[in-house]
Structure formats: C-alpha cells, structure tokens
Short mmCIF file of C-alpha atoms and ligand atoms in Angstrom, two decimals:
data_model
loop_
_atom_site.label_atom_id
_atom_site.label_comp_id
_atom_site.label_asym_id
_atom_site.label_seq_id
_atom_site.Cartn_x
_atom_site.Cartn_y
_atom_site.Cartn_z
CA UNK A 1 44.96 -54.73 -27.04
CA UNK A 2 47.72 -56.52 -25.19
CA UNK A 3 46.84 -58.23 -21.92
CA UNK A 4 49.60 -58.97 -19.38
CA UNK A 5 48.90 -61.29 -16.46
CA UNK A 6 51.13 -60.85 -13.42
CA UNK A 7 53.29 -63.85 -12.53
CA UNK A 8 55.41 -62.51 -9.65
CA UNK A 9 54.98 -64.69 -6.53
CA UNK A 10 54.85 -61.62 -4.26
CA UNK A 11 51.90 -60.21 -6.20
CA UNK A 12 50.14 -63.61 -5.98
CA UNK A 13 50.82 -63.84 -2.24
CA UNK A 14 49.51 -60.34 -1.54
CA UNK A 15 46.37 -60.92 -3.65
CA UNK A 16 45.63 -64.01 -1.54
CA UNK A 17 45.84 -61.91 1.63
CA UNK A 18 43.66 -59.23 0.02
CA UNK A 19 40.87 -61.69 -0.69
CA UNK A 20 40.49 -63.01 2.87
CA UNK A 21 37.45 -61.84 4.83
CA UNK A 22 39.69 -61.58 7.92
CA UNK A 23 41.83 -58.87 6.28
CA UNK A 24 40.81 -55.59 7.93
CA UNK A 25 40.61 -52.10 6.43
CA UNK A 26 44.13 -50.93 7.30
CA UNK A 27 45.84 -54.06 6.00
CA UNK A 28 43.59 -54.09 2.92
CA UNK A 29 44.61 -50.51 2.02
CA UNK A 30 48.29 -51.32 2.51
CA UNK A 31 48.06 -54.42 0.30
CA UNK A 32 46.23 -52.56 -2.49
CA UNK A 33 48.99 -49.93 -2.48
CA UNK A 34 51.80 -52.51 -2.46
CA UNK A 35 50.25 -54.56 -5.28
CA UNK A 36 49.69 -51.39 -7.33
CA UNK A 37 53.35 -50.48 -6.91
CA UNK A 38 54.54 -53.90 -8.06
CA UNK A 39 52.15 -53.91 -11.02
CA UNK A 40 53.17 -50.35 -11.88
CA UNK A 41 56.83 -51.38 -11.92
CA UNK A 42 56.02 -53.95 -14.61
CA UNK A 43 53.57 -51.76 -16.55
CA UNK A 44 55.93 -48.79 -16.75
CA UNK A 45 58.88 -50.80 -18.06
CA UNK A 46 58.56 -49.10 -21.48
CA UNK A 47 58.59 -45.48 -20.25
CA UNK A 48 60.76 -43.43 -22.63
CA UNK A 49 64.17 -42.20 -21.46
CA UNK A 50 66.79 -39.83 -22.77
CA UNK A 51 70.50 -39.63 -21.99
CA UNK A 52 71.82 -36.65 -20.03
CA UNK A 53 75.29 -35.67 -18.94
CA UNK A 54 75.89 -35.80 -15.19
CA UNK A 55 78.79 -35.56 -12.80
CA UNK A 56 79.36 -38.28 -10.22
CA UNK A 57 81.88 -37.91 -7.37
CA UNK A 58 84.25 -39.88 -9.60
CA UNK A 59 83.78 -38.52 -13.15
CA UNK A 60 81.38 -37.18 -15.78
CA UNK A 61 79.13 -39.65 -17.58
CA UNK A 62 76.03 -39.95 -19.74
CA UNK A 63 73.06 -41.59 -18.02
CA UNK A 64 69.30 -42.03 -18.78
CA UNK A 65 66.40 -40.09 -17.20
CA UNK A 66 62.64 -40.21 -17.93
CA UNK A 67 61.78 -38.11 -20.97
CA UNK A 68 58.67 -36.40 -22.35
CA UNK A 69 55.57 -35.25 -20.48
CA UNK A 70 55.04 -36.72 -17.03
CA UNK A 71 52.65 -39.73 -16.98
CA UNK A 72 49.04 -39.15 -15.91
CA UNK A 73 47.72 -41.51 -13.24
CA UNK A 74 43.91 -41.70 -13.33
CA UNK A 75 42.13 -43.63 -10.57
CA UNK A 76 38.51 -44.64 -11.14
CA UNK A 77 36.63 -43.44 -8.01
CA UNK A 78 36.31 -44.70 -5.50
CA UNK A 79 38.32 -47.90 -5.37
CA UNK A 80 41.06 -46.81 -7.78
CA UNK A 81 42.13 -44.18 -5.25
CA UNK A 82 43.60 -46.96 -3.13
CA UNK A 83 46.17 -47.70 -5.88
CA UNK A 84 47.41 -44.13 -6.46
CA UNK A 85 50.12 -43.91 -3.80
CA UNK A 86 51.63 -47.17 -5.02
CA UNK A 87 52.21 -45.64 -8.46
CA UNK A 88 53.31 -42.26 -7.06
CA UNK A 89 55.95 -44.08 -4.99
CA UNK A 90 57.48 -45.07 -8.35
CA UNK A 91 56.85 -41.82 -10.26
CA UNK A 92 56.43 -39.01 -7.70
CA UNK A 93 56.26 -36.39 -10.45
CA UNK A 94 53.26 -38.00 -12.20
CA UNK A 95 50.12 -35.89 -12.64
CA UNK A 96 46.88 -37.25 -11.16
CA UNK A 97 43.41 -37.06 -12.77
CA UNK A 98 40.15 -38.53 -11.46
CA UNK A 99 37.17 -40.25 -13.05
CA UNK A 100 34.07 -40.80 -10.92
CA UNK A 101 32.02 -43.83 -11.97
CA UNK A 102 29.44 -45.77 -9.99
CA UNK A 103 27.69 -48.99 -10.99
CA UNK A 104 23.91 -48.90 -10.82
CA UNK A 105 23.01 -51.68 -8.32
CA UNK A 106 20.16 -52.95 -10.54
CA UNK A 107 21.49 -52.67 -14.10
CA UNK A 108 25.23 -52.84 -13.17
CA UNK A 109 25.79 -50.11 -15.77
CA UNK A 110 28.34 -47.38 -14.92
CA UNK A 111 27.24 -43.79 -14.40
CA UNK A 112 29.86 -41.02 -14.73
CA UNK A 113 29.65 -38.33 -12.05
CA UNK A 114 33.09 -36.64 -12.31
CA UNK A 115 36.02 -36.29 -14.69
CA UNK A 116 39.03 -34.02 -14.29
CA UNK A 117 42.24 -34.83 -16.16
CA UNK A 118 45.71 -33.25 -16.33
CA UNK A 119 46.23 -30.83 -19.22
CA UNK A 120 47.87 -32.01 -22.47
CA UNK A 121 46.52 -35.48 -21.78
CA UNK A 122 47.12 -36.38 -25.45
CA UNK A 123 50.90 -36.16 -24.88
CA UNK A 124 51.02 -38.22 -21.69
CA UNK A 125 51.19 -41.91 -20.89
CA UNK A 126 47.84 -42.41 -19.13
CA UNK A 127 47.66 -45.09 -16.42
CA UNK A 128 44.08 -45.89 -15.36
CA UNK A 129 43.74 -47.56 -11.96
CA UNK A 130 40.82 -49.67 -10.77
CA UNK A 131 41.32 -52.80 -8.64
CA UNK A 132 38.23 -54.56 -10.08
CA UNK A 133 37.38 -55.38 -13.72
CA UNK A 134 34.02 -57.17 -13.46
CA UNK A 135 31.55 -56.75 -16.37
CA UNK A 136 34.00 -54.29 -17.91
CA UNK A 137 31.37 -51.55 -18.15
CA UNK A 138 33.24 -49.14 -15.87
CA UNK A 139 36.58 -49.79 -17.59
CA UNK A 140 35.09 -49.15 -21.04
CA UNK A 141 33.44 -45.95 -19.76
CA UNK A 142 36.72 -44.79 -18.15
CA UNK A 143 38.69 -45.31 -21.38
CA UNK A 144 35.86 -43.66 -23.38
CA UNK A 145 36.03 -40.61 -21.08
CA UNK A 146 39.82 -40.30 -21.42
CA UNK A 147 39.79 -40.76 -25.19
CA UNK A 148 36.97 -38.19 -25.52
CA UNK A 149 39.32 -35.68 -23.82
CA UNK A 150 42.26 -36.51 -26.10
CA UNK A 151 44.03 -39.38 -24.27
CA UNK A 152 45.78 -41.75 -26.67
CA UNK A 153 48.44 -43.82 -24.92
CA UNK A 154 46.48 -45.75 -22.32
CA UNK A 155 47.39 -48.49 -19.86
CA UNK A 156 44.77 -49.98 -17.52
CA UNK A 157 45.84 -51.67 -14.26
CA UNK A 158 43.38 -53.92 -12.41
CA UNK A 159 44.20 -56.25 -9.54
CA UNK A 160 41.40 -58.79 -10.12
CA UNK A 161 39.54 -59.37 -13.40
CA UNK A 162 36.69 -61.56 -14.57
CA UNK A 163 37.02 -63.13 -18.05
CA UNK A 164 33.87 -61.22 -19.10
CA UNK A 165 35.48 -57.88 -18.22
CA UNK A 166 38.71 -58.64 -20.09
CA UNK A 167 36.88 -59.58 -23.30
CA UNK A 168 34.46 -56.62 -23.11
CA UNK A 169 37.35 -54.16 -22.64
CA UNK A 170 39.40 -55.84 -25.39
CA UNK A 171 36.56 -55.59 -27.87
CA UNK A 172 35.75 -51.95 -27.05
CA UNK A 173 39.35 -50.69 -26.89
CA UNK A 174 41.74 -52.98 -28.78
CA UNK A 175 44.47 -50.29 -28.74
CA UNK A 176 45.10 -50.13 -24.97
CA UNK A 177 47.40 -52.20 -22.75
CA UNK A 178 45.73 -54.10 -19.91
CA UNK A 179 47.61 -55.39 -16.85
CA UNK A 180 45.81 -57.96 -14.69
CA UNK A 181 46.96 -59.03 -11.21
CA UNK A 182 44.84 -62.21 -11.26
CA UNK A 183 42.21 -63.57 -13.64
CA UNK A 184 39.31 -65.02 -11.64
CA UNK A 185 36.68 -67.62 -12.57
CA UNK A 186 33.45 -65.75 -13.38
CA UNK A 187 30.81 -63.24 -12.27
CA UNK A 188 27.93 -64.11 -9.97
CA UNK A 189 24.30 -63.02 -10.42
CA UNK A 190 25.06 -59.61 -8.86
CA UNK A 191 27.99 -59.08 -11.25
CA UNK A 192 30.53 -59.60 -8.45
CA UNK A 193 33.77 -61.39 -9.27
CA UNK A 194 34.11 -65.01 -7.99
CA UNK A 195 36.08 -65.74 -5.88
CA UNK A 196 37.06 -62.03 -5.95
CA UNK A 197 37.40 -60.00 -2.78
CA UNK A 198 33.95 -58.48 -2.36
CA UNK A 199 33.34 -54.76 -2.83
CA UNK A 200 36.75 -53.13 -3.21
CA UNK A 201 35.54 -49.58 -2.50
CA UNK A 202 33.79 -50.63 0.69
CA UNK A 203 36.82 -52.59 1.88
CA UNK A 204 39.24 -49.71 1.21
CA UNK A 205 37.08 -47.03 2.83
CA UNK A 206 35.42 -49.10 5.55
CA UNK A 207 31.91 -48.47 4.22
CA UNK A 208 29.24 -51.14 3.86
C1 PRP B 301 33.59 -51.08 -8.68
C2 PRP B 301 35.02 -51.19 -9.14
C3 PRP B 301 34.92 -50.83 -10.60
C4 PRP B 301 33.57 -51.42 -10.98
C5 PRP B 301 33.80 -52.71 -11.71
O1 PRP B 301 33.23 -49.77 -8.46
O2 PRP B 301 35.91 -50.37 -8.43
O3 PRP B 301 34.96 -49.44 -10.86
O4 PRP B 301 32.87 -51.68 -9.76
O5 PRP B 301 32.59 -53.24 -12.15
P1 PRP B 301 32.24 -53.38 -13.69
O6 PRP B 301 33.45 -53.93 -14.38
O7 PRP B 301 31.07 -54.33 -13.69
O8 PRP B 301 31.85 -52.03 -14.21
P2 PRP B 301 31.77 -49.37 -7.90
O9 PRP B 301 30.88 -49.04 -9.06
O10 PRP B 301 31.31 -50.38 -6.94
O11 PRP B 301 32.04 -47.99 -7.20
P3 PRP B 301 32.92 -47.65 -5.89
O12 PRP B 301 34.36 -47.88 -6.24
O13 PRP B 301 32.61 -46.23 -5.65
O14 PRP B 301 32.46 -48.56 -4.78
N1 URA B 302 33.10 -54.20 -7.95
C1 URA B 302 33.72 -54.68 -6.84
O1 URA B 302 34.17 -53.91 -5.98
N2 URA B 302 33.83 -56.02 -6.70
C2 URA B 302 33.36 -56.88 -7.62
O2 URA B 302 33.49 -58.10 -7.43
C3 URA B 302 32.72 -56.36 -8.75
C4 URA B 302 32.61 -55.02 -8.90
#
C-alpha cells in the first residue's frame, strides 16, 4: 500500500481550524468539504485520460478527457458524507455508493449496517471517504466490503489518522492507496485520536 501525506499549506491551515473546539457546525462542514476537495485533487492525479478531437473558436485540435468508467465515491457513514461534495465538485459525473459502519462504544469494533455500491464496481476507481482513521477497524471493514462486491482499484482518503490506524490498514490491505491529511500522535483510552478533532460525525451533523 502506498501512503501519501498531504503537504499543502492550505490543507494544513484548514485542518488546524477544523480541530478547534470553537469551530461551529456550519464552518466545520465547510472545512471538511474544502479539505476533501484539495485532497481529492491530489489523489485523482492519476485518473486515466484519452485524446479526443474538438473544435475551438480558433481551430480543430486533439485534447484529453477522462476515460473509462466514472469513478465511484464511497463515503463511510456518517462522517464520510461530509466529504462527498468536495469530491463531486471535482468530478460531478462520479457515481456515489454508501457504506454504513458504526463503532461499538465498548469494543470499538465496527458494525456494518448498510452497503450499496454503484454497478460494475470492479471497473471503477473507488474513492472511499472517511475523515477519521483511528484504530483502522472501520477502514479495514469498508475496504473488505468493497472488495467482497468486486472493487479492485481502491483509494482511501482520511483527513486525520492515528499511526495505529495507518499500520492496521496497511497490513490488512497492502494493495490500496491511502491519502492522509495529517498524521496525529496516538489514540487515547477511548480510541479517539489525539489531538484529533473529537467525534467527526457529531461535529458535522450537530449531534452529541
Ligand atoms: C468514526 C469515523 C470512522 C471511525 C474511525 O465513525 O468516522 O468511521 O469512527 O474509527 P476506527 O478507525 O477506530 O474504526 P463512528 O463509528 O463514530 O460513526 P459515525 O460517523 O456515524 O459517528
Ligand atoms: N472517530 C472519530 O470521529 N474521532 C476519533 O477521534 C476517532 C474515531
């Protein structure tokens, strides 16, 4: 698995704002979307293209367009939903699937409660979205679920990761590409990322 850590100063700046307890729901949602768009721009740099003939107001020319099946964007519910519009701003024609996973508050193990993916998933570039990679349990389960339904070319975008989550995902799925907005220090006793940003789903949806 390749792991790419974001270095762009704008991504770093926006992640700092995201972390602050004083950042309210509306601003938090906007930041998640903006960071997802900037990470998506980097992560989709290898999308395949093909040359087509077009006519400009000046002359005819050959110019590249995206080729192959449209990418499949797959947010992990709930928090991944906050990243979807950022990616769709880049690739409006992308298909969108959903995976519902929830961590058990005691064991911290993920439980799948929903999975619906675009058809011909095996022929699409799959982009999984989840802002938080903590123990890695949810990420491993999300990739398991997509592979079980035929997905092969998989990228995983997370905004904040713990070292534990990165190594768990790398060991379970060495063939995927992981993009990390910021690598944090560690997990606490409740398996929350430190310093992190708290509960991403609650902060996006204003729940407690
Ligand atoms: C959060 C987060 C990830 C998961 C990460 O979701 O969005 O999916 O925890 O933790 P892990 O790496 O230890 O599995 P949560 O289960 O809280 O559900 P929610 O998005 O519905 O709040
Ligand atoms: N899920 C979150 O939303 N935040 C964490 O820090 C860990 C898991």
